[in-house]
Structures are given as structure tokens and as C-alpha cells.
């Protein structure tokens, strides 16, 4: 899980001066910060390595970046902050809010940017924690499914009761110093293909 000091931030702004100003709003303990001037370069960077936070100062040199930001937010777990001109704020906010993108109208204050970044990074940490927990639960569920399948094979092929099959898998796993999942997979391979 990315902590504040480990996070990766990508700043997409049309000029080096704006990039520097946006960088100054980041917390001091942030991890890696990269800067680009176009949507094309931002997308290439995101393809090459994970990014926790994308800050876009719209418009960029090749595109406003709004459509691409919405597509990224819908396809990846990435916090996105869009800074847009005040006259288009309502329209962009309407389009971007449902994708979970934070939008600030320019001009804005460094404090507003810093506060929004803090919220975005904290949200990213929570989402990553939930993703990790979800992956662990999926793995456990998959383990149970495989062990249950092995029990069924033992009941069918070796005429064991479900309880006997369960104990057999546990004992075999302990004796072999491997997991119940590995034991179950081995049993399925060996027994499921024979009458």
C-alpha cells in the first residue's frame, strides 16, 4: 500500500512554471514526482509505471485532458485532480464527478490544492487497502472451492464421506508440508482423470 512518502505523482501542466507551482503544493514527504506537458506524455508515463495521483492543469499542449482523465479514472485506480478555468468549471465538474475526479476552478489557492491532494492520497490508501483485502478474500474463496472439488473427487472415486475426505486432505497437506490448496490440486490431477 502506498504511503504518503511512497506515493507517485504525475503533474501534467503546459509550462515548466505551472509545473513548479503545482509541485510546490505537494506535501514534502511525497515519493516520486514527475512532470509532463501533454496528455500523450502523461498516458505514456502511466502505461510504464503505476501512478497514485495525476494532477492536470487544463488545457495541456495537445488536449484539454478532461476526456482522457475520465477514461483513466474509470479504468484504473488513480486519484485525479483537474484544475480548469473558472468559466468551464461547472461543465467539467458535471462530467468528471461521477468518475471520482476532483475538480478545482482556477485561479485557486495553494492551500486548496494541498488540501485536495491530501484527501485524494488518503482515499487512494483506503482503496488500496480494500483492494488488498478483497484479493485476499478472493484467494481464500478460490482455495475453498479447490478443496471442496477435491473432497467431491475423493467422495466419488474413493467412496469417502465428506468428513473423511476433509481429514484426509488436511493430513496429507501436513505430512507433505504443503498447503491444503496444493494438496487438493494434486488430488484432483491424480484422481479426477481415472475411473
Tab-separated table of C-alpha atoms in Angstrom:
chain	number	residue	atom	x	y	z
A	1	UNK	CA	0.000	0.000	0.000
A	2	UNK	CA	1.393	3.403	-0.929
A	3	UNK	CA	2.026	5.669	1.997
A	4	UNK	CA	2.432	9.398	1.676
A	5	UNK	CA	6.220	9.085	1.423
A	6	UNK	CA	5.969	6.382	-1.221
A	7	UNK	CA	3.297	7.820	-3.482
A	8	UNK	CA	3.963	8.634	-7.121
A	9	UNK	CA	2.546	11.859	-8.501
A	10	UNK	CA	2.360	12.864	-12.137
A	11	UNK	CA	1.851	16.553	-12.862
A	12	UNK	CA	0.579	17.377	-16.346
A	13	UNK	CA	0.813	21.114	-16.953
A	14	UNK	CA	1.549	23.077	-20.132
A	15	UNK	CA	4.599	25.010	-18.877
A	16	UNK	CA	7.511	24.399	-16.515
A	17	UNK	CA	6.446	27.411	-14.409
A	18	UNK	CA	2.976	25.946	-13.792
A	19	UNK	CA	4.519	22.521	-13.121
A	20	UNK	CA	6.759	24.077	-10.453
A	21	UNK	CA	3.832	25.892	-8.847
A	22	UNK	CA	1.756	22.691	-8.721
A	23	UNK	CA	4.709	20.748	-7.341
A	24	UNK	CA	5.028	23.264	-4.503
A	25	UNK	CA	1.512	22.347	-3.332
A	26	UNK	CA	2.529	18.727	-2.726
A	27	UNK	CA	3.353	17.505	0.779
A	28	UNK	CA	7.114	17.442	1.436
A	29	UNK	CA	7.108	13.709	2.184
A	30	UNK	CA	5.594	12.680	-1.151
A	31	UNK	CA	7.553	9.999	-3.002
A	32	UNK	CA	8.291	10.490	-6.694
A	33	UNK	CA	7.037	13.446	-8.695
A	34	UNK	CA	7.129	13.502	-12.481
A	35	UNK	CA	6.111	16.333	-14.777
A	36	UNK	CA	4.890	16.327	-18.378
A	37	UNK	CA	3.356	18.941	-20.648
A	38	UNK	CA	0.881	16.878	-22.660
A	39	UNK	CA	-1.816	14.243	-22.323
A	40	UNK	CA	0.137	11.974	-24.666
A	41	UNK	CA	3.215	12.034	-22.425
A	42	UNK	CA	1.066	11.569	-19.312
A	43	UNK	CA	-0.620	8.479	-20.752
A	44	UNK	CA	2.738	7.035	-21.809
A	45	UNK	CA	4.128	7.553	-18.296
A	46	UNK	CA	1.068	5.909	-16.707
A	47	UNK	CA	1.429	2.930	-19.059
A	48	UNK	CA	5.059	2.439	-17.983
A	49	UNK	CA	4.619	2.675	-14.219
A	50	UNK	CA	1.931	2.987	-11.566
A	51	UNK	CA	0.861	6.480	-10.569
A	52	UNK	CA	-1.060	7.245	-7.375
A	53	UNK	CA	-2.085	10.791	-8.229
A	54	UNK	CA	-2.467	12.603	-11.541
A	55	UNK	CA	-2.733	16.393	-11.448
A	56	UNK	CA	-3.858	18.005	-14.708
A	57	UNK	CA	-3.715	21.738	-15.342
A	58	UNK	CA	-6.115	22.024	-18.255
A	59	UNK	CA	-5.675	22.735	-21.113
A	60	UNK	CA	-2.431	20.937	-21.886
A	61	UNK	CA	-0.306	21.375	-25.001
A	62	UNK	CA	-2.142	18.710	-27.019
A	63	UNK	CA	-5.587	18.427	-25.439
A	64	UNK	CA	-7.710	19.732	-22.582
A	65	UNK	CA	-7.147	16.332	-20.922
A	66	UNK	CA	-10.636	16.044	-19.482
A	67	UNK	CA	-11.875	13.138	-21.599
A	68	UNK	CA	-8.635	11.221	-21.013
A	69	UNK	CA	-8.827	11.885	-17.263
A	70	UNK	CA	-12.358	10.475	-17.122
A	71	UNK	CA	-11.306	7.377	-19.099
A	72	UNK	CA	-8.322	6.846	-16.775
A	73	UNK	CA	-10.460	7.226	-13.663
A	74	UNK	CA	-12.885	4.623	-14.982
A	75	UNK	CA	-10.204	2.090	-15.915
A	76	UNK	CA	-7.538	2.495	-13.211
A	77	UNK	CA	-7.219	3.106	-9.518
A	78	UNK	CA	-5.686	6.550	-9.742
A	79	UNK	CA	-6.542	9.746	-7.920
A	80	UNK	CA	-7.091	12.611	-10.337
A	81	UNK	CA	-7.187	16.347	-9.731
A	82	UNK	CA	-8.250	18.589	-12.610
A	83	UNK	CA	-7.552	22.313	-12.464
A	84	UNK	CA	-9.730	24.063	-15.031
A	85	UNK	CA	-10.671	27.622	-15.990
A	86	UNK	CA	-13.496	29.006	-13.852
A	87	UNK	CA	-15.770	29.506	-16.874
A	88	UNK	CA	-15.812	25.759	-17.673
A	89	UNK	CA	-15.777	24.506	-14.066
A	90	UNK	CA	-19.488	23.612	-13.859
A	91	UNK	CA	-19.454	21.700	-17.143
A	92	UNK	CA	-16.259	19.765	-16.259
A	93	UNK	CA	-17.404	19.089	-12.694
A	94	UNK	CA	-20.667	17.654	-14.027
A	95	UNK	CA	-18.803	15.285	-16.388
A	96	UNK	CA	-15.951	14.324	-14.035
A	97	UNK	CA	-17.696	13.927	-10.672
A	98	UNK	CA	-19.264	10.562	-11.487
A	99	UNK	CA	-15.786	9.211	-12.328
A	100	UNK	CA	-14.487	10.244	-8.895
A	101	UNK	CA	-12.338	13.085	-10.201
A	102	UNK	CA	-11.744	16.171	-8.076
A	103	UNK	CA	-12.098	19.421	-9.999
A	104	UNK	CA	-10.874	22.829	-8.870
A	105	UNK	CA	-11.611	26.104	-10.648
A	106	UNK	CA	-8.683	28.350	-11.471
A	107	UNK	CA	-7.498	30.585	-10.069
A	108	UNK	CA	-7.292	28.708	-6.784
A	109	UNK	CA	-5.085	28.787	-3.749
A	110	UNK	CA	-2.098	26.621	-2.935
A	111	UNK	CA	-3.930	25.673	0.273
A	112	UNK	CA	-6.991	24.398	-1.656
A	113	UNK	CA	-4.739	22.332	-3.930
A	114	UNK	CA	-2.795	20.928	-0.965
A	115	UNK	CA	-5.992	20.033	0.901
A	116	UNK	CA	-7.465	18.296	-2.162
A	117	UNK	CA	-4.229	16.369	-2.690
A	118	UNK	CA	-4.327	15.215	0.939
A	119	UNK	CA	-7.870	13.911	0.505
A	120	UNK	CA	-7.000	12.198	-2.781
A	121	UNK	CA	-3.911	10.454	-1.365
A	122	UNK	CA	-5.805	9.323	1.745
A	123	UNK	CA	-8.567	7.959	-0.490
A	124	UNK	CA	-6.002	6.105	-2.606
A	125	UNK	CA	-4.565	4.473	0.515
A	126	UNK	CA	-8.022	3.331	1.628
A	127	UNK	CA	-8.861	1.973	-1.815
A	128	UNK	CA	-5.562	0.042	-1.981
A	129	UNK	CA	-6.186	-1.424	1.465
A	130	UNK	CA	-9.647	-2.569	0.364
A	131	UNK	CA	-8.221	-3.988	-2.877
A	132	UNK	CA	-5.642	-5.983	-0.898
A	133	UNK	CA	-8.312	-7.294	1.469
A	134	UNK	CA	-10.517	-8.171	-1.497
A	135	UNK	CA	-7.674	-10.048	-3.211
A	136	UNK	CA	-7.018	-11.999	-0.007
A	137	UNK	CA	-10.693	-12.928	0.304
A	138	UNK	CA	-10.838	-13.979	-3.363
A	139	UNK	CA	-7.784	-16.187	-2.818
A	140	UNK	CA	-9.365	-17.779	0.267
A	141	UNK	CA	-12.602	-18.371	-1.624
A	142	UNK	CA	-10.672	-19.927	-4.502
A	143	UNK	CA	-8.798	-22.159	-2.009
A	144	UNK	CA	-12.111	-23.317	-0.529
A	145	UNK	CA	-13.506	-24.040	-3.993
A	146	UNK	CA	-10.479	-26.164	-4.917
A	147	UNK	CA	-10.515	-28.061	-1.604
A	148	UNK	CA	-14.263	-28.674	-1.992
A	149	UNK	CA	-13.699	-30.000	-5.504
A	150	UNK	CA	-11.006	-32.370	-4.176
A	151	UNK	CA	-13.391	-33.572	-1.462
A	152	UNK	CA	-16.012	-34.311	-4.109
A	153	UNK	CA	-13.453	-36.275	-6.117
A	154	UNK	CA	-12.477	-38.281	-3.017
A	155	UNK	CA	-16.133	-38.953	-2.181
A	156	UNK	CA	-16.823	-40.075	-5.748
A	157	UNK	CA	-13.634	-42.015	-6.512
A	158	UNK	CA	-12.568	-43.299	-3.082
A	159	UNK	CA	-16.057	-43.584	-1.561
A	160	UNK	CA	-15.130	-41.474	1.475
A	161	UNK	CA	-17.553	-39.388	3.482
A	162	UNK	CA	-17.105	-35.630	3.235
A	163	UNK	CA	-15.640	-35.585	6.750
A	164	UNK	CA	-13.176	-38.375	5.886
A	165	UNK	CA	-12.166	-36.543	2.716
A	166	UNK	CA	-11.634	-33.345	4.692
A	167	UNK	CA	-9.418	-35.076	7.274
A	168	UNK	CA	-7.550	-36.925	4.510
A	169	UNK	CA	-6.703	-33.651	2.713
A	170	UNK	CA	-5.623	-31.977	5.963
A	171	UNK	CA	-3.406	-34.910	6.960
A	172	UNK	CA	-1.886	-35.234	3.514
A	173	UNK	CA	-1.121	-31.494	3.484
A	174	UNK	CA	0.505	-31.651	6.927
A	175	UNK	CA	2.520	-34.771	6.115
A	176	UNK	CA	3.731	-33.261	2.829
A	177	UNK	CA	4.372	-29.785	4.329
A	178	UNK	CA	2.269	-28.112	1.643
A	179	UNK	CA	-0.964	-26.150	1.725
A	180	UNK	CA	-4.393	-27.729	1.550
A	181	UNK	CA	-4.863	-25.976	-1.782
A	182	UNK	CA	-1.735	-27.610	-3.256
A	183	UNK	CA	-2.774	-30.965	-1.837
A	184	UNK	CA	-6.265	-30.578	-3.289
A	185	UNK	CA	-4.896	-29.594	-6.700
A	186	UNK	CA	-2.616	-32.646	-6.697
A	187	UNK	CA	-5.500	-34.950	-5.723
A	188	UNK	CA	-7.718	-33.523	-8.440
A	189	UNK	CA	-4.985	-34.024	-11.052
A	190	UNK	CA	-4.342	-37.596	-9.968
A	191	UNK	CA	-7.862	-38.836	-9.282
A	192	UNK	CA	-10.197	-36.820	-11.466
A	193	UNK	CA	-8.923	-38.367	-14.699
A	194	UNK	CA	-9.174	-42.009	-13.589
A	195	UNK	CA	-12.333	-44.103	-13.297
